[in-house]
Amino acid sequence: MKRKEYWNQKEMSYWEKLYYLEIARGLWVTFSVFIKNLYKWCTGKKGALTVYYPEERRSDYASNFRGKHKLTILENGRPKCIACKMCENICPSKSIKIVAGKSPDEKDSYSLKIPLSFDLDYASCIFCGHCVEICPKDAIIMTNDVSELPTYAREKLLYSLSDLLESKKDA
Amino acid sequence: MFSESQAVADGHRVLEVAVASDLRSVVRKLKEEFSCDLLLDITALDLLATETKMVMVYHLCSTKHGQRVRVKVPLSSTNNMFMLPSLREEYAAANFLEREVHEMYGVNFENNPDQRNILLYKGFVGYPLRKDFDIAKECPLDLQASPIESSVTLADDEQKMVLNFGPSHPATHGTIHLVLKLEGERIERADVHCGYLHRGFEKECERHNWQNIIPFTDRLNYCSPLINNFAYAEAVEALAGITINERCRYARTLLSECARLCDHLTCIAASLMELGAMTPFLYLMTIRDYFYEHLASLTGARLTHSFVRFGGLKSELSNEWLAKLQEWLCFYEEYIKRVHALVDRNRIFIDRMRNTGVISTADALSLGFTGPLLRSTGFAYDLRKAAPYLAYGELDFEIPVGISGDNYDRYYVRMREMDESVSMIRQCMKKMQAMAVQGLNSVNSDKTYFLPKIPVVSAGEIYKAHEGANGELGFYIVSVGGKIPYKLHVRAPSFVHMGGFHKMIEGDQLADIIATFGTINMIGGECDR
């Protein structure tokens, strides 16, 4: 296979010592990029890759991006979680705390256990996705949403069951 | 020295030195007769519960013969204090590595006067990697005192200056603390202190199962986390006897090269920016960001991919993903051309880079340098060629080398390596697309370990190394069976490189630190663990 050769010499030759020629070359590069971007701007295409956060939000996070968690719900609106504590045990940073309780319906066909509380501490969560991978009921998922995570107080990073539960509208 | 019947385990010749005081003569013999020129790693193994209380483990490598040697020295103790001879006269790399073992295990080295703490702070009580260390006990930092012990001092009548550079200096993209003795603008002595990002990675690993360690390895070299993932996974797979299929081998090679590309892009972009070249920084960052986003669309995260699973990968590389990657590679070629045009032969750049931060091949070897740093001195040693792993044996690539081991050479080697990476990615892609046609569509087999399956690893020890973006990244794992490692040690290239950093800047100007530190590409997460 043919390889590109790049300059790498012990001493500078006359060309490199001249200096201005290389500066002209550099200016040519930046100027042509400027013209290209200007053309984009004139034709209504966006040249810049940045967004004005937080007024403008990125919408192109990958669909499988590991962002905020969601607890999914069944059709009747109850959480799919059966409080088996698999995620609590596998979590590498021990960020999940579940308190399990008995289902109010003694002959519950879905599960006899329900989560009374489900706390997820984003202050220590490392977003590895192990909880999602291990969940036997697909009760916890990760969305590609990362908005509203930064806050001024650590306590606000502790998400409870109601914060995590997806609303009926989402489902 | 080695008999034919000598045990060869995981590609290493294992040598037991029964009496600790023989160590130096044995190692010297290895160095002279067996041309073991690289001392890769020193660590200890705490067996305090058994008869042999502590074992020292040395990993050496002969670049000439491609042989690897593991030297083990059982230590006898007097009141839990251990003593053995230092190797700092044989290998300069031993200094930093021994200091780490000293603070972590409480092993003392004769004839090594420098036994200051390196990852831990001054005044830390106890030896954290010993098994009997109480992790619940806190050892608060004295906020009034300096956390380091500097070896740079001034005599009363000396007309020189001691300068603290860092630990959070804007020009060192990493928390590192240099104490410099200056004669005017010239650096006379430098004392490097790292450890400001120490998170107890190795201790933490001893309390987590094999699967849970995968996300932790992401956070070692966070510029190329996929390489860490794969190196760790390969070590565990070899211990547990898990095999990966053909497609997975190619997929891992492809992703390793993507990671290397991103790492080199980051390194060059950052070091150029620190020299004042903002335009190439933005061009390079643009490419890197597209690669990160593309990797995120596959793995679910821009940096902390956690993409490996024992026996496979977390998900499949689709043909669409590969086709899109091809587009980004073309994009890379367009952008990198601009960077070459902007800086390659620019006199300002050459004057800053050429003949600064020089290191000779002999020094680099003695200091244990690997990766682009060693190659920049003109020494073509690359693990991908020397001991091919994954699919590297089947790929066509070159090892770019420099001419004089200075900053320009390191820039040059990295730029060339990126081109090689792109060519390798294309080769892997072609191969994978051909496999898809043959119906080999899955990187995973039935035996791939997805959660909640956690591999049960048989007892044994292993050292597996991959060519990381900065040098040899090795995982030394000791298992006593079960789901949790007994010991996991990382041979971090950045840490070893920091052990020789003073050699590269002493005699240079103060401003040269910026250029030299940039091209070394020290990554705090990996250096301090």
CSV table of N, CA and C in Angstrom, one decimal, chain A residues 29-154:
chain,number,residue,atom,x,y,z
A,29,VAL,N,-5.4,28.1,3.4
A,29,VAL,CA,-6.3,27.0,4.0
A,29,VAL,C,-7.4,27.7,4.7
A,30,THR,N,-7.1,28.6,5.6
A,30,THR,CA,-8.1,29.1,6.5
A,30,THR,C,-9.1,30.0,5.6
A,31,PHE,N,-8.5,30.7,4.6
A,31,PHE,CA,-9.4,31.5,3.8
A,31,PHE,C,-10.4,30.7,3.0
A,32,SER,N,-9.9,29.6,2.4
A,32,SER,CA,-10.8,28.8,1.6
A,32,SER,C,-11.9,28.2,2.5
A,33,VAL,N,-11.5,27.8,3.8
A,33,VAL,CA,-12.6,27.3,4.7
A,33,VAL,C,-13.6,28.4,5.0
A,34,PHE,N,-13.1,29.6,5.2
A,34,PHE,CA,-14.0,30.7,5.4
A,34,PHE,C,-15.0,30.9,4.3
A,35,ILE,N,-14.4,30.9,3.0
A,35,ILE,CA,-15.3,31.1,1.9
A,35,ILE,C,-16.4,30.0,1.8
A,36,LYS,N,-15.9,28.7,2.1
A,36,LYS,CA,-16.9,27.6,2.1
A,36,LYS,C,-18.0,27.8,3.1
A,37,ASN,N,-17.6,28.2,4.3
A,37,ASN,CA,-18.6,28.5,5.4
A,37,ASN,C,-19.5,29.6,5.0
A,38,LEU,N,-18.9,30.6,4.4
A,38,LEU,CA,-19.7,31.8,4.0
A,38,LEU,C,-20.8,31.4,3.0
A,39,TYR,N,-20.3,30.6,2.1
A,39,TYR,CA,-21.3,30.1,1.0
A,39,TYR,C,-22.4,29.3,1.7
A,40,LYS,N,-22.1,28.5,2.7
A,40,LYS,CA,-23.1,27.7,3.4
A,40,LYS,C,-24.1,28.7,4.1
A,41,TRP,N,-23.5,29.7,4.7
A,41,TRP,CA,-24.3,30.7,5.4
A,41,TRP,C,-25.3,31.4,4.5
A,42,CYS,N,-24.7,31.8,3.3
A,42,CYS,CA,-25.5,32.5,2.3
A,42,CYS,C,-26.6,31.7,1.8
A,43,THR,N,-26.4,30.4,1.7
A,43,THR,CA,-27.4,29.5,1.1
A,43,THR,C,-28.3,28.9,2.2
A,44,GLY,N,-28.2,29.5,3.4
A,44,GLY,CA,-29.2,29.1,4.4
A,44,GLY,C,-28.8,27.9,5.2
A,45,LYS,N,-27.7,27.2,4.9
A,45,LYS,CA,-27.3,26.0,5.6
A,45,LYS,C,-26.5,26.5,6.8
A,46,LYS,N,-26.6,25.7,7.8
A,46,LYS,CA,-25.9,26.1,9.1
A,46,LYS,C,-24.4,25.7,9.0
A,47,GLY,N,-23.5,26.6,9.1
A,47,GLY,CA,-22.1,26.3,9.0
A,47,GLY,C,-21.5,25.9,10.4
A,48,ALA,N,-22.0,26.6,11.4
A,48,ALA,CA,-21.5,26.3,12.7
A,48,ALA,C,-22.0,25.0,13.3
A,49,LEU,N,-21.2,24.4,14.1
A,49,LEU,CA,-21.6,23.1,14.7
A,49,LEU,C,-22.1,23.3,16.1
A,50,THR,N,-22.1,24.5,16.6
A,50,THR,CA,-22.5,24.7,18.0
A,50,THR,C,-23.9,25.1,18.2
A,51,VAL,N,-24.5,25.0,19.4
A,51,VAL,CA,-25.8,25.4,19.6
A,51,VAL,C,-25.8,26.4,20.8
A,52,TYR,N,-26.8,27.2,20.9
A,52,TYR,CA,-26.9,28.2,21.9
A,52,TYR,C,-27.6,27.6,23.1
A,53,TYR,N,-26.9,26.8,23.9
A,53,TYR,CA,-27.4,26.2,25.1
A,53,TYR,C,-27.6,27.2,26.2
A,54,PRO,N,-28.6,27.3,27.0
A,54,PRO,CA,-29.7,26.3,27.1
A,54,PRO,C,-31.0,26.7,26.3
A,55,GLU,N,-30.9,27.9,25.6
A,55,GLU,CA,-32.1,28.2,24.8
A,55,GLU,C,-32.4,27.2,23.7
A,56,GLU,N,-31.2,26.8,23.1
A,56,GLU,CA,-31.4,25.8,22.0
A,56,GLU,C,-30.9,24.5,22.5
A,57,ARG,N,-31.6,23.4,22.3
A,57,ARG,CA,-31.1,22.1,22.8
A,57,ARG,C,-30.8,21.2,21.6
A,58,ARG,N,-29.8,20.4,21.8
A,58,ARG,CA,-29.5,19.4,20.8
A,58,ARG,C,-30.6,18.4,20.7
A,59,SER,N,-30.9,18.0,19.5
A,59,SER,CA,-32.0,17.0,19.3
A,59,SER,C,-31.4,15.7,18.7
A,60,ASP,N,-30.1,15.8,18.4
A,60,ASP,CA,-29.5,14.6,17.7
A,60,ASP,C,-28.8,13.6,18.5
A,61,TYR,N,-29.1,13.5,19.8
A,61,TYR,CA,-28.5,12.5,20.6
A,61,TYR,C,-28.9,11.1,20.0
A,62,ALA,N,-28.0,10.2,20.0
A,62,ALA,CA,-28.3,8.9,19.4
A,62,ALA,C,-29.4,8.2,20.2
A,63,SER,N,-30.2,7.4,19.5
A,63,SER,CA,-31.4,6.8,20.1
A,63,SER,C,-31.0,5.9,21.3
A,64,ASN,N,-29.8,5.3,21.2
A,64,ASN,CA,-29.4,4.4,22.3
A,64,ASN,C,-28.5,5.1,23.3
A,65,PHE,N,-28.5,6.4,23.3
A,65,PHE,CA,-27.6,7.2,24.2
A,65,PHE,C,-28.1,6.9,25.6
A,66,ARG,N,-27.0,6.6,26.5
A,66,ARG,CA,-27.4,6.3,27.9
A,66,ARG,C,-27.5,7.6,28.7
A,67,GLY,N,-28.7,8.1,28.7
A,67,GLY,CA,-29.0,9.3,29.5
A,67,GLY,C,-29.8,9.0,30.8
A,68,LYS,N,-30.8,9.8,31.1
A,68,LYS,CA,-31.6,9.7,32.3
A,68,LYS,C,-32.4,8.3,32.2
A,69,HIS,N,-32.6,7.8,33.4
A,69,HIS,CA,-33.3,6.6,33.5
A,69,HIS,C,-34.8,6.8,33.5
A,70,LYS,N,-35.6,5.8,33.1
A,70,LYS,CA,-37.0,5.9,33.2
A,70,LYS,C,-37.5,4.5,33.8
A,71,LEU,N,-38.5,4.6,34.6
A,71,LEU,CA,-39.2,3.3,35.0
A,71,LEU,C,-40.4,3.2,34.2
A,72,THR,N,-40.5,2.1,33.5
A,72,THR,CA,-41.6,1.9,32.6
A,72,THR,C,-42.8,1.4,33.3
A,73,ILE,N,-44.0,1.6,32.7
A,73,ILE,CA,-45.2,1.2,33.4
A,73,ILE,C,-46.0,0.3,32.5
A,74,LEU,N,-46.9,-0.5,33.2
A,74,LEU,CA,-47.8,-1.4,32.5
A,74,LEU,C,-49.0,-0.6,31.9
A,75,GLU,N,-49.8,-1.3,31.2
A,75,GLU,CA,-50.9,-0.5,30.6
A,75,GLU,C,-51.9,0.1,31.7
A,76,ASN,N,-52.0,-0.6,32.8
A,76,ASN,CA,-52.9,0.0,33.8
A,76,ASN,C,-52.2,1.1,34.7
A,77,GLY,N,-51.0,1.4,34.3
A,77,GLY,CA,-50.3,2.6,34.9
A,77,GLY,C,-49.4,2.2,36.1
A,78,ARG,N,-49.4,0.9,36.5
A,78,ARG,CA,-48.5,0.6,37.6
A,78,ARG,C,-47.1,0.3,37.1
A,79,PRO,N,-46.0,0.6,37.9
A,79,PRO,CA,-44.7,0.3,37.4
A,79,PRO,C,-44.5,-1.2,37.1
A,80,LYS,N,-43.6,-1.4,36.0
A,80,LYS,CA,-43.3,-2.8,35.7
A,80,LYS,C,-42.4,-3.4,36.7
A,81,CYS,N,-41.7,-2.5,37.5
A,81,CYS,CA,-40.7,-3.0,38.5
A,81,CYS,C,-41.4,-4.0,39.5
A,82,ILE,N,-40.7,-5.1,39.7
A,82,ILE,CA,-41.2,-6.1,40.7
A,82,ILE,C,-40.3,-6.1,41.9
A,83,ALA,N,-39.5,-5.1,42.1
A,83,ALA,CA,-38.6,-4.9,43.3
A,83,ALA,C,-37.8,-6.2,43.6
A,84,CYS,N,-37.2,-6.7,42.5
A,84,CYS,CA,-36.4,-7.9,42.7
A,84,CYS,C,-35.0,-7.5,43.1
A,85,LYS,N,-34.6,-6.3,43.0
A,85,LYS,CA,-33.3,-5.7,43.5
A,85,LYS,C,-32.1,-6.2,42.7
A,86,MET,N,-32.3,-6.7,41.5
A,86,MET,CA,-31.2,-7.1,40.7
A,86,MET,C,-30.3,-5.9,40.4
A,87,CYS,N,-31.0,-4.8,40.0
A,87,CYS,CA,-30.2,-3.6,39.6
A,87,CYS,C,-29.5,-3.0,40.8
A,88,GLU,N,-30.1,-3.1,42.0
A,88,GLU,CA,-29.5,-2.6,43.2
A,88,GLU,C,-28.2,-3.3,43.5
A,89,ASN,N,-28.3,-4.7,43.2
A,89,ASN,CA,-27.1,-5.5,43.5
A,89,ASN,C,-26.0,-5.3,42.5
A,90,ILE,N,-26.3,-5.1,41.2
A,90,ILE,CA,-25.3,-5.1,40.2
A,90,ILE,C,-24.7,-3.7,40.1
A,91,CYS,N,-25.4,-2.7,40.5
A,91,CYS,CA,-24.9,-1.3,40.3
A,91,CYS,C,-23.5,-1.1,40.8
A,92,PRO,N,-22.5,-0.8,39.9
A,92,PRO,CA,-21.1,-0.7,40.4
A,92,PRO,C,-20.9,0.4,41.3
A,93,SER,N,-21.7,1.5,41.3
A,93,SER,CA,-21.5,2.6,42.2
A,93,SER,C,-22.5,2.6,43.3
A,94,LYS,N,-23.3,1.6,43.4
A,94,LYS,CA,-24.3,1.5,44.5
A,94,LYS,C,-25.2,2.7,44.6
A,95,SER,N,-25.8,3.1,43.5
A,95,SER,CA,-26.6,4.3,43.4
A,95,SER,C,-28.1,4.1,43.6
A,96,ILE,N,-28.5,2.8,43.5
A,96,ILE,CA,-29.9,2.5,43.5
A,96,ILE,C,-30.3,1.9,44.9
A,97,LYS,N,-31.4,2.4,45.4
A,97,LYS,CA,-31.9,1.9,46.7
A,97,LYS,C,-33.4,1.6,46.5
A,98,ILE,N,-33.8,0.4,46.7
A,98,ILE,CA,-35.2,0.0,46.5
A,98,ILE,C,-35.7,-0.5,47.8
A,99,VAL,N,-36.9,-0.1,48.2
A,99,VAL,CA,-37.6,-0.7,49.3
A,99,VAL,C,-38.8,-1.5,48.7
A,100,ALA,N,-38.8,-2.8,49.0
A,100,ALA,CA,-39.9,-3.6,48.4
A,100,ALA,C,-41.0,-3.7,49.4
A,101,GLY,N,-42.2,-3.9,48.9
A,101,GLY,CA,-43.4,-4.1,49.7
A,101,GLY,C,-44.3,-5.1,49.1
A,102,LYS,N,-45.3,-5.4,49.8
A,102,LYS,CA,-46.3,-6.4,49.3
A,102,LYS,C,-47.3,-5.7,48.4
A,103,SER,N,-47.7,-6.3,47.3
A,103,SER,CA,-48.7,-5.8,46.5
A,103,SER,C,-50.0,-5.7,47.3
A,104,PRO,N,-50.8,-4.6,47.2
A,104,PRO,CA,-52.1,-4.6,47.9
A,104,PRO,C,-53.1,-5.7,47.5
A,105,ASP,N,-53.0,-6.1,46.3
A,105,ASP,CA,-53.8,-7.2,45.8
A,105,ASP,C,-53.1,-8.5,46.1
A,106,GLU,N,-53.7,-9.3,47.0
A,106,GLU,CA,-53.0,-10.6,47.4
A,106,GLU,C,-52.9,-11.6,46.3
A,107,LYS,N,-53.8,-11.5,45.3
A,107,LYS,CA,-53.7,-12.5,44.2
A,107,LYS,C,-53.3,-11.8,42.9
A,108,ASP,N,-52.3,-10.9,43.1
A,108,ASP,CA,-51.8,-10.2,42.0
A,108,ASP,C,-51.2,-11.1,40.9
A,109,SER,N,-51.7,-11.0,39.7
A,109,SER,CA,-51.1,-12.0,38.7
A,109,SER,C,-49.8,-11.6,38.2
A,110,TYR,N,-49.5,-10.2,38.3
A,110,TYR,CA,-48.2,-9.8,37.7
A,110,TYR,C,-47.1,-10.0,38.6
A,111,SER,N,-47.2,-9.5,39.8
A,111,SER,CA,-46.1,-9.7,40.8
A,111,SER,C,-46.7,-9.4,42.2
A,112,LEU,N,-46.2,-10.2,43.2
A,112,LEU,CA,-46.7,-10.0,44.5
A,112,LEU,C,-45.9,-8.9,45.2
A,113,LYS,N,-44.8,-8.5,44.6
A,113,LYS,CA,-43.9,-7.5,45.2
A,113,LYS,C,-44.0,-6.2,44.4
A,114,ILE,N,-44.0,-5.1,45.1
A,114,ILE,CA,-44.0,-3.8,44.3
A,114,ILE,C,-42.9,-3.0,45.0
A,115,PRO,N,-42.4,-2.0,44.3
A,115,PRO,CA,-41.4,-1.1,44.9
A,115,PRO,C,-42.2,0.0,45.7
A,116,LEU,N,-41.9,0.1,47.0
A,116,LEU,CA,-42.5,1.1,47.8
A,116,LEU,C,-41.7,2.4,47.5
A,117,SER,N,-40.4,2.3,47.4
A,117,SER,CA,-39.6,3.5,46.9
A,117,SER,C,-38.5,3.0,46.1
A,118,PHE,N,-38.1,3.8,45.2
A,118,PHE,CA,-37.0,3.5,44.2
A,118,PHE,C,-36.2,4.8,44.1
A,119,ASP,N,-35.0,4.8,44.8
A,119,ASP,CA,-34.2,6.0,44.8
A,119,ASP,C,-33.0,5.8,43.9
A,120,LEU,N,-32.7,6.7,43.0
A,120,LEU,CA,-31.6,6.7,42.2
A,120,LEU,C,-30.8,8.0,42.4
A,121,ASP,N,-29.5,7.8,42.8
A,121,ASP,CA,-28.7,9.0,43.1
A,121,ASP,C,-27.8,9.3,41.9
A,122,TYR,N,-28.2,10.4,41.2
A,122,TYR,CA,-27.4,10.8,40.1
A,122,TYR,C,-26.1,11.4,40.4
A,123,ALA,N,-25.9,11.7,41.7
A,123,ALA,CA,-24.6,12.2,42.1
A,123,ALA,C,-23.5,11.1,42.1
A,124,SER,N,-23.9,9.9,42.1
A,124,SER,CA,-22.9,8.8,42.0
A,124,SER,C,-23.1,7.9,40.8
A,125,CYS,N,-24.2,8.0,40.2
A,125,CYS,CA,-24.5,7.1,39.0
A,125,CYS,C,-23.4,7.3,37.9
A,126,ILE,N,-22.9,6.2,37.4
A,126,ILE,CA,-21.9,6.4,36.3
A,126,ILE,C,-22.5,6.1,34.9
A,127,PHE,N,-23.7,5.9,34.8
A,127,PHE,CA,-24.4,5.7,33.5
A,127,PHE,C,-23.8,4.6,32.7
A,128,CYS,N,-23.6,3.5,33.4
A,128,CYS,CA,-23.0,2.3,32.7
A,128,CYS,C,-24.0,1.5,32.0
A,129,GLY,N,-25.3,1.6,32.5
A,129,GLY,CA,-26.3,0.8,31.8
A,129,GLY,C,-26.5,-0.6,32.3
A,130,HIS,N,-25.8,-1.0,33.4
A,130,HIS,CA,-25.9,-2.4,33.9
A,130,HIS,C,-27.3,-2.6,34.4
A,131,CYS,N,-27.9,-1.6,35.1
A,131,CYS,CA,-29.2,-1.9,35.6
A,131,CYS,C,-30.2,-2.2,34.5
A,132,VAL,N,-30.0,-1.5,33.3
A,132,VAL,CA,-30.9,-1.8,32.2
A,132,VAL,C,-30.7,-3.2,31.7
A,133,GLU,N,-29.4,-3.6,31.6
A,133,GLU,CA,-29.1,-4.8,31.0
A,133,GLU,C,-29.6,-6.0,31.9
A,134,ILE,N,-29.5,-5.8,33.2
A,134,ILE,CA,-29.8,-6.9,34.1
A,134,ILE,C,-31.3,-7.1,34.3
A,135,CYS,N,-32.1,-6.0,34.1
A,135,CYS,CA,-33.5,-6.0,34.5
A,135,CYS,C,-34.3,-7.1,33.8
A,136,PRO,N,-34.9,-8.0,34.5
A,136,PRO,CA,-35.6,-9.2,33.9
A,136,PRO,C,-37.0,-8.7,33.3
A,137,LYS,N,-37.5,-7.6,33.7
A,137,LYS,CA,-38.8,-7.2,33.2
A,137,LYS,C,-38.8,-5.9,32.3
A,138,ASP,N,-37.6,-5.5,31.9
A,138,ASP,CA,-37.4,-4.2,31.2
A,138,ASP,C,-38.1,-3.1,31.9
A,139,ALA,N,-38.1,-3.1,33.2
A,139,ALA,CA,-38.8,-2.1,34.0
A,139,ALA,C,-38.0,-0.8,34.0
A,140,ILE,N,-36.7,-0.9,33.9
A,140,ILE,CA,-35.9,0.3,33.9
A,140,ILE,C,-35.2,0.5,32.5
A,141,ILE,N,-35.3,1.6,32.0
A,141,ILE,CA,-34.7,1.9,30.7
A,141,ILE,C,-33.9,3.2,30.8
A,142,MET,N,-33.0,3.4,29.8
A,142,MET,CA,-32.3,4.7,29.7
A,142,MET,C,-32.8,5.4,28.5
A,143,THR,N,-33.1,6.7,28.7
A,143,THR,CA,-33.6,7.5,27.6
A,143,THR,C,-32.4,8.3,27.1
A,144,ASN,N,-32.5,8.9,25.9
A,144,ASN,CA,-31.4,9.8,25.4
A,144,ASN,C,-31.6,11.2,25.9
A,145,ASP,N,-32.3,11.4,26.9
A,145,ASP,CA,-32.5,12.7,27.5
A,145,ASP,C,-31.5,13.0,28.6
A,146,VAL,N,-30.8,14.1,28.5
A,146,VAL,CA,-29.9,14.5,29.6
A,146,VAL,C,-30.2,15.8,30.2
A,147,SER,N,-31.3,16.4,29.8
A,147,SER,CA,-31.7,17.7,30.2
A,147,SER,C,-32.0,17.8,31.7
A,148,GLU,N,-31.8,19.0,32.2
A,148,GLU,CA,-32.1,19.3,33.6
A,148,GLU,C,-31.3,18.5,34.6
A,149,LEU,N,-30.3,17.9,34.2
A,149,LEU,CA,-29.4,17.1,35.2
A,149,LEU,C,-28.6,18.1,36.0
A,150,PRO,N,-28.0,19.1,35.5
A,150,PRO,CA,-27.2,19.9,36.3
A,150,PRO,C,-28.0,20.7,37.3
A,151,THR,N,-27.7,20.8,38.5
A,151,THR,CA,-28.4,21.6,39.5
A,151,THR,C,-27.4,22.2,40.5
A,152,TYR,N,-28.0,23.0,41.4
A,152,TYR,CA,-27.1,23.7,42.3
A,152,TYR,C,-27.0,22.9,43.6
A,153,ALA,N,-27.9,21.9,43.8
A,153,ALA,CA,-27.8,21.2,45.1
A,153,ALA,C,-27.7,19.7,44.9
A,154,ARG,N,-26.9,19.0,45.7
A,154,ARG,CA,-26.8,17.6,45.6
A,154,ARG,C,-28.1,16.8,45.8
